[in-house]
């Protein structure tokens, strides 16, 4: 399983763009990159998934460089409700299970 | 659709007692997982299943058992509760290996 490394915590203010980078140097050819969001006392929630280049949905964008050894989750114009823990996971068709790391704790201030 | 349903939401156990945490999904997902999350920490995988009748250990399986007799249900059994098992337990499911996981709302277990 590919190991991921993320910053432990980040602070931001409302209205700013937040970029959280995840390193996954030993990502395998078949692996996808998936990000989850977790609010206190709730289970994680799927945010976005990608394999290469850029993926965008109504919540976030995911940027993946050509070597795929890292990825960046971009949250546009964050609000207080985006305060949560964000997890980056790597896995694919050769992986039956995903291992969660400690995640990045994002705190958004007014 | 209800998604992933976990019961109970809260439980207090005495040391040495046993209990079963229930998990049911109505999305016809093949893959199901049990994670535990200690306060301020990330999730640790306990057991997982890739289909009915198939289970396998995760990172922290000691002290737990699982079964998967149907596609819908994946109960987690604690045989001899210990204080170290005080945690929040999350069940999740996915259609396949790449599909995003859907998590339940969790069971908060305290062992005293």
Short mmCIF file of C-alpha atoms in Angstrom, two decimals, chain B:
data_model
loop_
_atom_site.label_atom_id
_atom_site.label_comp_id
_atom_site.label_asym_id
_atom_site.label_seq_id
_atom_site.Cartn_x
_atom_site.Cartn_y
_atom_site.Cartn_z
CA UNK B 1 -31.89 4.77 0.59
CA UNK B 2 -30.64 4.52 4.14
CA UNK B 3 -27.00 3.99 3.12
CA UNK B 4 -24.90 2.45 5.92
CA UNK B 5 -26.72 1.98 9.21
CA UNK B 6 -24.90 1.28 12.45
CA UNK B 7 -26.44 0.25 15.75
CA UNK B 8 -26.22 1.05 18.57
CA UNK B 9 -25.05 4.67 18.49
CA UNK B 10 -23.72 4.55 22.04
CA UNK B 11 -22.81 1.73 24.41
CA UNK B 12 -21.08 1.35 27.76
CA UNK B 13 -19.58 -2.05 28.48
CA UNK B 14 -17.94 -3.45 31.56
CA UNK B 15 -14.54 -5.11 31.25
CA UNK B 16 -14.94 -8.69 30.09
CA UNK B 17 -18.40 -8.26 28.61
CA UNK B 18 -19.18 -9.07 25.00
CA UNK B 19 -21.21 -7.28 22.38
CA UNK B 20 -21.91 -7.11 18.68
CA UNK B 21 -21.85 -3.90 16.69
CA UNK B 22 -24.29 -4.09 13.83
CA UNK B 23 -23.72 -2.70 10.35
CA UNK B 24 -26.15 -2.89 7.44
CA UNK B 25 -26.00 -1.37 3.99
CA UNK B 26 -28.74 -1.24 1.38
CA UNK B 27 -26.64 -0.21 -1.63
CA UNK B 28 -25.72 -3.74 -2.75
CA UNK B 29 -22.07 -2.95 -2.10
CA UNK B 30 -19.63 -5.83 -2.27
CA UNK B 31 -16.96 -4.37 -0.01
CA UNK B 32 -17.47 -3.60 3.68
CA UNK B 33 -15.06 -2.34 6.33
CA UNK B 34 -14.77 -1.75 10.04
CA UNK B 35 -12.61 1.08 11.34
CA UNK B 36 -11.99 2.40 14.81
CA UNK B 37 -11.05 5.94 15.67
CA UNK B 38 -9.52 6.92 18.98
CA UNK B 39 -9.88 10.54 20.17
CA UNK B 40 -7.88 12.97 18.02
CA UNK B 41 -6.50 10.18 15.86
CA UNK B 42 -7.02 8.83 12.38
CA UNK B 43 -8.98 5.72 11.48
CA UNK B 44 -7.53 2.26 11.93
CA UNK B 45 -8.82 -0.65 9.84
CA UNK B 46 -10.00 -3.60 11.96
CA UNK B 47 -11.48 -6.04 9.43
CA UNK B 48 -12.83 -5.91 5.94
CA UNK B 49 -14.82 -8.07 3.54
CA UNK B 50 -14.80 -8.22 -0.24
CA UNK B 51 -18.04 -10.17 -0.46
CA UNK B 52 -20.37 -12.51 1.39
CA UNK B 53 -18.45 -15.31 3.07
CA UNK B 54 -15.06 -13.59 2.74
CA UNK B 55 -13.36 -11.61 5.49
CA UNK B 56 -9.81 -10.52 6.18
CA UNK B 57 -7.80 -8.78 8.87
CA UNK B 58 -6.87 -5.14 8.78
CA UNK B 59 -4.34 -3.21 10.85
CA UNK B 60 -5.75 -3.86 14.33
CA UNK B 61 -7.82 -7.09 14.38
CA UNK B 62 -6.89 -8.39 17.84
CA UNK B 63 -9.86 -8.62 20.18
CA UNK B 64 -12.43 -8.54 17.39
CA UNK B 65 -14.21 -10.98 15.12
CA UNK B 66 -16.42 -10.50 12.08
CA UNK B 67 -18.69 -12.49 9.81
CA UNK B 68 -20.29 -11.76 6.45
CA UNK B 69 -23.14 -14.15 5.81
CA UNK B 70 -25.05 -11.74 3.56
CA UNK B 71 -24.13 -8.89 1.24
CA UNK B 72 -26.01 -6.43 3.44
CA UNK B 73 -24.69 -7.21 6.93
CA UNK B 74 -21.22 -7.07 8.45
CA UNK B 75 -21.37 -7.36 12.27
CA UNK B 76 -18.33 -6.76 14.46
CA UNK B 77 -18.00 -8.88 17.60
CA UNK B 78 -16.10 -7.95 20.75
CA UNK B 79 -15.68 -11.05 22.89
CA UNK B 80 -13.90 -9.80 26.04
CA UNK B 81 -14.13 -6.05 26.22
CA UNK B 82 -11.05 -4.18 27.41
CA UNK B 83 -10.56 -0.47 28.20
CA UNK B 84 -8.24 -0.25 25.17
CA UNK B 85 -11.28 -0.90 22.98
CA UNK B 86 -12.89 2.36 24.04
CA UNK B 87 -13.26 4.13 20.73
CA UNK B 88 -15.65 5.22 17.99
CA UNK B 89 -16.32 2.46 15.51
CA UNK B 90 -17.21 3.22 11.90
CA UNK B 91 -18.56 0.82 9.34
CA UNK B 92 -18.15 1.62 5.64
CA UNK B 93 -19.01 0.07 2.32
CA UNK B 94 -18.08 0.45 -1.33
CA UNK B 95 -19.16 -1.13 -4.59
CA UNK B 96 -15.66 -2.08 -5.64
CA UNK B 97 -12.01 -1.39 -4.85
CA UNK B 98 -11.97 2.01 -6.50
CA UNK B 99 -15.43 3.26 -5.57
CA UNK B 100 -15.60 5.88 -2.82
CA UNK B 101 -16.51 4.61 0.62
CA UNK B 102 -19.84 5.38 2.29
CA UNK B 103 -19.52 5.55 6.05
CA UNK B 104 -22.06 5.01 8.77
CA UNK B 105 -22.59 7.49 11.59
CA UNK B 106 -20.54 5.47 14.04
CA UNK B 107 -20.89 3.66 17.37
CA UNK B 108 -19.31 5.27 20.40
CA UNK B 109 -18.16 2.51 22.75
CA UNK B 110 -16.85 3.01 26.27
CA UNK B 111 -15.38 0.11 28.26
CA UNK B 112 -15.18 0.67 32.01
#
